[in-house]
Amino acid sequence: MNNLYMDQISWVEYQQRVEAGAVVFLPCGATEQHGPHLPLGTDALLSTAISADVAAKVGGIVAPALAYGYKSQPKCGGGQHFCGTTSLDGATLSALVQDAVREFARHGVKRLVLVLGHYENQWFVAEGIQLALRELGRDCDLEVMRLEHWDFCQEQTLEDIFPDGFPGFALEHAAVIETSLMLHYHPQMVALDKIPDDLPADFPPYDMYPTRTEWVPPSGVLSSAKGSTAEKGARMAGDIAEGIAAAVRHEFALES
Amino acid sequence: MNNLYMDQISWVEYQQRVEAGAVVFLPCGATEQHGPHLPLGTDALLSTAISADVAAKVGGIVAPALAYGYKSQPKCGGGQHFCGTTSLDGATLSALVQDAVREFARHGVKRLVLVLGHYENQWFVAEGIQLALRELGRDCDLEVMRLEHWDFCQEQTLEDIFPDGFPGFALEHAAVIETSLMLHYHPQMVALDKIPDDLPADFPPYDMYPTRTEWVPPSGVLSSAKGSTAEKGARMAGDIAEGIAAAVRHEFALES
Amino acid sequence: MNNLYMDQISWVEYQQRVEAGAVVFLPCGATEQHGPHLPLGTDALLSTAISADVAAKVGGIVAPALAYGYKSQPKCGGGQHFCGTTSLDGATLSALVQDAVREFARHGVKRLVLVLGHYENQWFVAEGIQLALRELGRDCDLEVMRLEHWDFCQEQTLEDIFPDGFPGFALEHAAVIETSLMLHYHPQMVALDKIPDDLPADFPPYDMYPTRTEWVPPSGVLSSAKGSTAEKGARMAGDIAEGIAAAVRHEFALES
Amino acid sequence: MNNLYMDQISWVEYQQRVEAGAVVFLPCGATEQHGPHLPLGTDALLSTAISADVAAKVGGIVAPALAYGYKSQPKCGGGQHFCGTTSLDGATLSALVQDAVREFARHGVKRLVLVLGHYENQWFVAEGIQLALRELGRDCDLEVMRLEHWDFCQEQTLEDIFPDGFPGFALEHAAVIETSLMLHYHPQMVALDKIPDDLPADFPPYDMYPTRTEWVPPSGVLSSAKGSTAEKGARMAGDIAEGIAAAVRHEFALES
Amino acid sequence: MNNLYMDQISWVEYQQRVEAGAVVFLPCGATEQHGPHLPLGTDALLSTAISADVAAKVGGIVAPALAYGYKSQPKCGGGQHFCGTTSLDGATLSALVQDAVREFARHGVKRLVLVLGHYENQWFVAEGIQLALRELGRDCDLEVMRLEHWDFCQEQTLEDIFPDGFPGFALEHAAVIETSLMLHYHPQMVALDKIPDDLPADFPPYDMYPTRTEWVPPSGVLSSAKGSTAEKGARMAGDIAEGIAAAVRHEFALES
Amino acid sequence: MNNLYMDQISWVEYQQRVEAGAVVFLPCGATEQHGPHLPLGTDALLSTAISADVAAKVGGIVAPALAYGYKSQPKCGGGQHFCGTTSLDGATLSALVQDAVREFARHGVKRLVLVLGHYENQWFVAEGIQLALRELGRDCDLEVMRLEHWDFCQEQTLEDIFPDGFPGFALEHAAVIETSLMLHYHPQMVALDKIPDDLPADFPPYDMYPTRTEWVPPSGVLSSAKGSTAEKGARMAGDIAEGIAAAVRHEFALES
C-alpha cells in the first residue's frame, strides 16, 4: 500500500502519483489553545488525520499541514490572549496558501483539496486560493476544493450526539466534536480528567476589540466537552471521511 | 518525562513550562526534493528530530516545524524545476517567522532557538527575526538563536566520515550527511537501493536565471550518498545535539 | 438637531462632538450584485442607513461608508463572475480599515463601531482592526465594536417573517431581509416587479475554485425575495437599530 | 432618463449600459478638513457631483466615490494634524484603485474616467492605474483617463473670478473655488458666516517633516474664501463639466 | 577640507561629523531619458552636485544618491515608453526612503535633507518620510526637509533666462534649466549638437493610460533646450545652493 | 571608445547599444562600515569598478549601482550596530531588483549581469531576479547572471596572497582583499595608517539576535587588513575581471 504522506515519499514517487492523477490534500491547521484537556496542535492533527483517511479512499497524497493559522477569535477559538496560541497575520496565511497553490500547479497537480481544521482560517485561505488562481491565469487547469471538515458530519449524527440540541460549530471549540475526534485519532493526547466544568460561553451578537477577555471561559473551552467518547469520534470521523471522499469523487470526476 | 512537542501538550502545560523558563525550539524545514532515496520532508524531519534531542537535554519545547521553506536553489537544493519541491517566496517565509516570533514573545518566552534544516532558509529567517525584534522594540527581553544544524558537526567527525575531503555543506544536499542522519532518525523512510550513481555536481562561481537545469544531476542529488550509514548518522546527530545544547546553555546562561 | 453625517459637517463641529464623547460609526458596504430588483449599492446603503438610525439614538456620527468590500463569494453573495460586482483584495480592505482606525484614534475618538452590511467583509475588517490596535499599542484607549447588522434581528421577528423556517443569513443575499430593509429605507430603488422566480440556491458543504457558476442562480438571488414588504423592513430595522443602540450603550457605558 | 449612479441601479441594468459602451466615472475624494465653513466630505461631494454632470452629458455611469484619500499635506490641504482629516497610506490608495480598475476591466468597461477632487490623490491614483494596466497585460483594451476637475476651469473664468490674480490651485484649498462650487452643488452644507479671516498661507519652497503646523492657518483655509458665490460656482461647474465632456468625447471617440 | 561624500569617508569619520551635528543630504534622482543631448543619469548627477554645493556651505555630508526614481510620466519626464528610462514602483521608492530615514535616525542624525532632482519622485519620497517618522514615533528628534532643487531659482533669474516667459518646471524636462545646469556641473556629458528641434509639448489637462505616446516629442525633450549655456547654469546653481543653504540654516537653527 | 556608464550616455546611445546586444551590468553594493581605513561606499565602488573592467572587455554598459544593500550581519559585515551602516529591509532590496530587471527587459536587454559587492545582498537579490522572471513569464528571453565578484579570484592567487591560509570570504570584510582592491582602484580613499590591530573575529556556529556586539571587533574589521597592497589588488582585479568576462562570453555565447 502506498504511503499517504508527501513528506515521507521521494520526489520521484510523488511525481509518478501526480502524473497518475492523484488528488493532493493540504491540511490547514493552527497552533491554538484547546482547553486543558486537548493539545495545542489539535487543528493540524485532526485535519491531517482526516486528510489521510480520505486520501486512503481516493488514492490521494497528504501534503505537510500548515501548522499555524489565522488569529484565534474569542467566539470560535477563545482569542489571542491565551498563552500558547501562536497565530499568523491574515496576509501571511494568504501568502502561504498562494505560494503553495502556485507550486502544486507547477507540479502538474490538477486536483487540490484544502482541508481546514481551524474555523478562523477560512477567509484567508480562500483569499490565498483566489490570488493564486488569478496569478496562474486562465490557462491553468488546476481545480481547488476548500472545506471545513466538521461540515461533513451527518445531520443524524449530530442529533444523536447532541440530543439536547447542537450548539453550533463555532462554540464547539475544544468541546465534544473535537474531543471525540481526538479520542478516536489520538487518544494518548487527550486528558479526559482535565475537562473543565466551565459553563458554555454566551456571546453577544457583536465583537469588541481589544478582546473582552471576561467573555471567554478561562479554560478556553467554549462549550462542554463532557460526554466525549472515542465512539462518537469514530462515527463523526466516518461521516467526514466518507462525505469528503464522495465530494472529491463527484467534483473531480474520479471513479468511485 | 515531559512531552517535548508543543503540539501534543495543552496550553496550560505549555504556559507552566514557559513560565519556568523553557527554551522553545522552532524547526525550519522545507518540502524539497532529496533525491530518489530520501523523502520530500527530510529538512523538516531532521530539524524536528534534532530539536527534540536538544530539547530533551535542556528542558525545552519543540514548536511545530515550518514545513515549507524558501525556494530551492540549484547549487544547494537542486532548484525549483523539480516536481515535489514546494517553496515559499522570501517575503512569505520572513512574515511567517516574524509572526511566530511575535507570538512567542507574547507568550513570555525568553529563549527561542530557530533550528534550520534547509540551507536556503537562512537569510529570510534571519530577516523575519530582525523584523520581529524591531517591531517588539527595546523593552522586549526575548533572545533568539538561529543556526543550521550541520554546522555543529565536529571537525574530526567530518574528517572521519569524508576521508577523501569534505565537499562542503551546500553540495551535501541529499548526500552522505542527510542520508546518514535520516538512517539514524527515520530509517524506514530511506531507500538505500535508490541512491543514484550520478556524478557530483560541479557548479561555476555564478548563478544563472532562468535555472540552467543541465547543471543539476537529474536525480537532484548534488554529491554521492553512497557510504551513508546509520552509525555515521548517530555520530553526527550526537555532535549536533551536544553542540547545540552547549551553545544554548552558554548563551542563555542555563545550568548544565 | 445635529447633522449625523461626518462628510456633511465641518472639522470644527466634528472635533467638538468627538471631544464630547461622540461614538463614530463606520459603515462597511460593498458594490455587489443584488439581483435584478435591488441596486448594486445595497450593502453600503443599508449599513449607512442603519448607522444613522443608531447614531440618532446615541448621539453619534456616521463616517463615509466603505463603498467597496471583499470579493463576493458564491454562497453568500453570488460570486465574482457577476458584472457590476466590484470588489477588493483582502489586503486592500484590511489596509483601508487599519488606516481609518489609526486616523480615528488620532482624532481622539474613543468609541468606534464598524457596521458591516456585506457578509464577506467580516474577517478582513476584523484583521484591519486588530492590525491597527497592535500598531497603536497599549496606551491607546480606543475601543472598537464590529457587527453585522442582521444579527440584531430578534428571534421572534425572524420567526414571524419566515413562518416556514429561516434559511440563514448567508442565503438571505438579495432576498427577503435585504429587500424589505431596502423597501423601508430606499423604496424608490427597489424594483419589485423584477424579483426573479429562481429557486433557492442549494450549496454543498464545500467550495470550489474557480467558481462553479452553475451552483448560483443566474439572477444572483440566493433565496426568494417574494413576500418582501416595507413593513417587514421597518420591523427589522427597528430591531436592529434598537439592538445596536443597546449594545453601544452597554459596552461604552453611555447613559441611555 | 437613466439613473446616473451605479450604486442605485441593478447589476442587470449596469451590465446593459456597459455593453452599450457607457463611460464609467470613478470620483476620488477625501475626508479632509475644509475650514469651518465647508464639510469634511467636500472633495468626494464635488467630484461626485461633477462626475454626474459629465455622465449626464455623455451617457455615463458614476461609480461610488472613494471617500478617503491620501494624506493631507500642509501646502495643499492643511496637513495631517487636523482633527477630522481621515487619510490613507499611499499604498492603500494605490491598491484600492488597482482593485477597482481590475474589476471594471472584468465587467467589460472600455472607458474609465477617474475624477479627482483631492490634490494629494494624484500620484497614488496614477500608480494604482498603472499597476492595474501592467497586471491586465497587453490584451486588455481598457483605456483610462485621470484628471483633477479644477484644471478644466477656463482661463477667462479664473481671470474674472480672481481679478487680483489667481493664487494657484494648491492654495485654493477650502477657498473661493471649492466654496463656490459647494454653494452651487450643496448650498445647505456651506456656512458662509463661518468663513475665517485668516490671512493666506505663505509657504517656503520646501517641506518639513514633522509638519511645521505654525505654517498653516489654524482654520485650515489656505487662502480666503471671501467672495465665494453660487454664481461663480455655477460658472466654474459649467466650464468643468463641458471641458471634461469634450475631453471624454475626444479621447474615447464618442459621438457628441 | 572635509570630504563631502559619505561613501568616500570611513564610518569613524562619519560618526564624528554626525555627532558634531552635520546635516545629511540624500539626493533622490532617477535613471530617465533626458533627450539625445543629456545623459540618463541627469537627475541623480544634478541633485548630487547641488547637494555637495550646499553641504560645502553648511558643513554637511552627501549620502549616496538614490539613482532610480519613480516612473516617468509623459507630462514631466516623457513617460515609460522610452528605452533607458529605468523606474521603480511607488511602493519600492517609498520603502527605500523609509529604510534610509530609519537608518539615519539610528545613526543619530538630527537634520536630514532630501534633495530631489526628479519631479515624479515627490509624493513617494514624501510618503516614505512620513512612514518612517510614524514608525520612529514621537520620541525621535530627527527633522527632515524635502525639496525640489529648481524651486530655489530666484524669480529674477527665471525672468532673465526666459525673457519670453517661463514654461513651468514640469515642461522644463531636458530643456534649458537642466541642460544649463549640466553644462555648469558636467559639461563633458552634454552634447549640444544633439539638441533636437522638436516643438514644445502641448498637453491637455488630463492624463491617459496607456500613455498616448504621440503626445510626447520623440526626442523626449518637452520644451526647447536651445539657448542653454554654462553661464545660465552657474547662475541658477548659485541661486539654488544659496537658497537651500539659507533654508537649512533657518530651519535647523544653524549658525550662518 | 565608448563611455561605459549608463548614467553618462543618452537614451539614444543606450538604445543603440542595447539593440546591438550589449550586456548590461548592475552593480549591487551597500553603504556599510568597512573599518577606519576604508570608506563606507566600498562595496558599491568595487562592484562598479569591476563591472566597468568587465564591460570594457565584452562591450557592455554599467548601470548605476544600487548604493544601499541588505542589513549588515555580524559575521560578514560587522552588524547593524555600527554608525554609518545604512541598510535596506530584505523586501525593499528584492523589490528594487525586481523593478530594475523588469525595466531592463522592457528596454530589450537580453543579457544582464548583477555584480554583487556585498555578501548580505545575495539572497534578496536572487529573490528579486526570480520574482521578476516569474512576472515576466515564459515569453521573456532575458537571461540574468548573478555573482559575487570575489568568487572569481583564482585559487593560486589566494594561496599566494594568504600564505598562512585563506580565512574565507565572509571574514574578509574590510580585510586584505577589499583593502587591496581599493588600493588598486581608489587608492586615495584608503587610509593605510588607520588599519586597526584588532585580532580577527572568532564567531561561534550560530547567530544571536539582538546582536551580541561583543563578538565583533570595535573597528568593524573582521580579520586583519595588514599586508594589503595595490599589487595584490591589481592581481585579484585581473583575476576577477577576466573570470567574469569569460563567464559572460561563455553563458551568453558572445564572440571572445
mmCIF file of N, CA and C in Angstrom, chain E residues 4 43 51 66 68 110 112 134 188 194 242 250:
data_model
loop_
_atom_site.group_PDB
_atom_site.id
_atom_site.type_symbol
_atom_site.label_atom_id
_atom_site.label_comp_id
_atom_site.label_asym_id
_atom_site.label_seq_id
_atom_site.Cartn_x
_atom_site.Cartn_y
_atom_site.Cartn_z
ATOM 1 N N LEU E 4 33.179 65.634 1.245
ATOM 2 C CA LEU E 4 31.741 65.836 1.429
ATOM 3 C C LEU E 4 30.939 64.559 1.275
ATOM 4 N N ASP E 43 19.306 63.393 -13.465
ATOM 5 C CA ASP E 43 18.635 63.780 -12.219
ATOM 6 C C ASP E 43 19.473 63.457 -10.984
ATOM 7 N N SER E 51 23.625 69.042 -3.916
ATOM 8 C CA SER E 51 23.790 68.665 -2.510
ATOM 9 C C SER E 51 25.204 68.952 -2.031
ATOM 10 N N LEU E 66 19.961 58.123 -4.441
ATOM 11 C CA LEU E 66 19.061 57.113 -4.980
ATOM 12 C C LEU E 66 19.082 57.298 -6.488
ATOM 13 N N TYR E 68 17.705 55.498 -8.888
ATOM 14 C CA TYR E 68 16.495 55.123 -9.625
ATOM 15 C C TYR E 68 15.299 55.789 -8.952
ATOM 16 N N LYS E 110 20.255 64.298 13.148
ATOM 17 C CA LYS E 110 19.112 65.107 13.596
ATOM 18 C C LYS E 110 18.551 65.954 12.458
ATOM 19 N N LEU E 112 18.154 66.079 8.306
ATOM 20 C CA LEU E 112 18.265 65.336 7.050
ATOM 21 C C LEU E 112 17.554 66.130 5.969
ATOM 22 N N ARG E 134 6.422 58.060 11.344
ATOM 23 C CA ARG E 134 5.364 57.391 12.122
ATOM 24 C C ARG E 134 5.932 56.179 12.848
ATOM 25 N N GLN E 188 31.175 67.879 -19.944
ATOM 26 C CA GLN E 188 31.621 66.808 -20.839
ATOM 27 C C GLN E 188 30.521 65.801 -21.148
ATOM 28 N N LYS E 194 23.378 67.819 -30.314
ATOM 29 C CA LYS E 194 22.270 66.875 -30.466
ATOM 30 C C LYS E 194 20.960 67.413 -29.912
ATOM 31 N N GLU E 242 22.590 78.658 -2.711
ATOM 32 C CA GLU E 242 22.422 79.652 -1.644
ATOM 33 C C GLU E 242 21.034 79.565 -1.017
ATOM 34 N N HIS E 250 18.141 78.256 8.400
ATOM 35 C CA HIS E 250 16.968 78.793 9.076
ATOM 36 C C HIS E 250 16.186 77.700 9.816
#
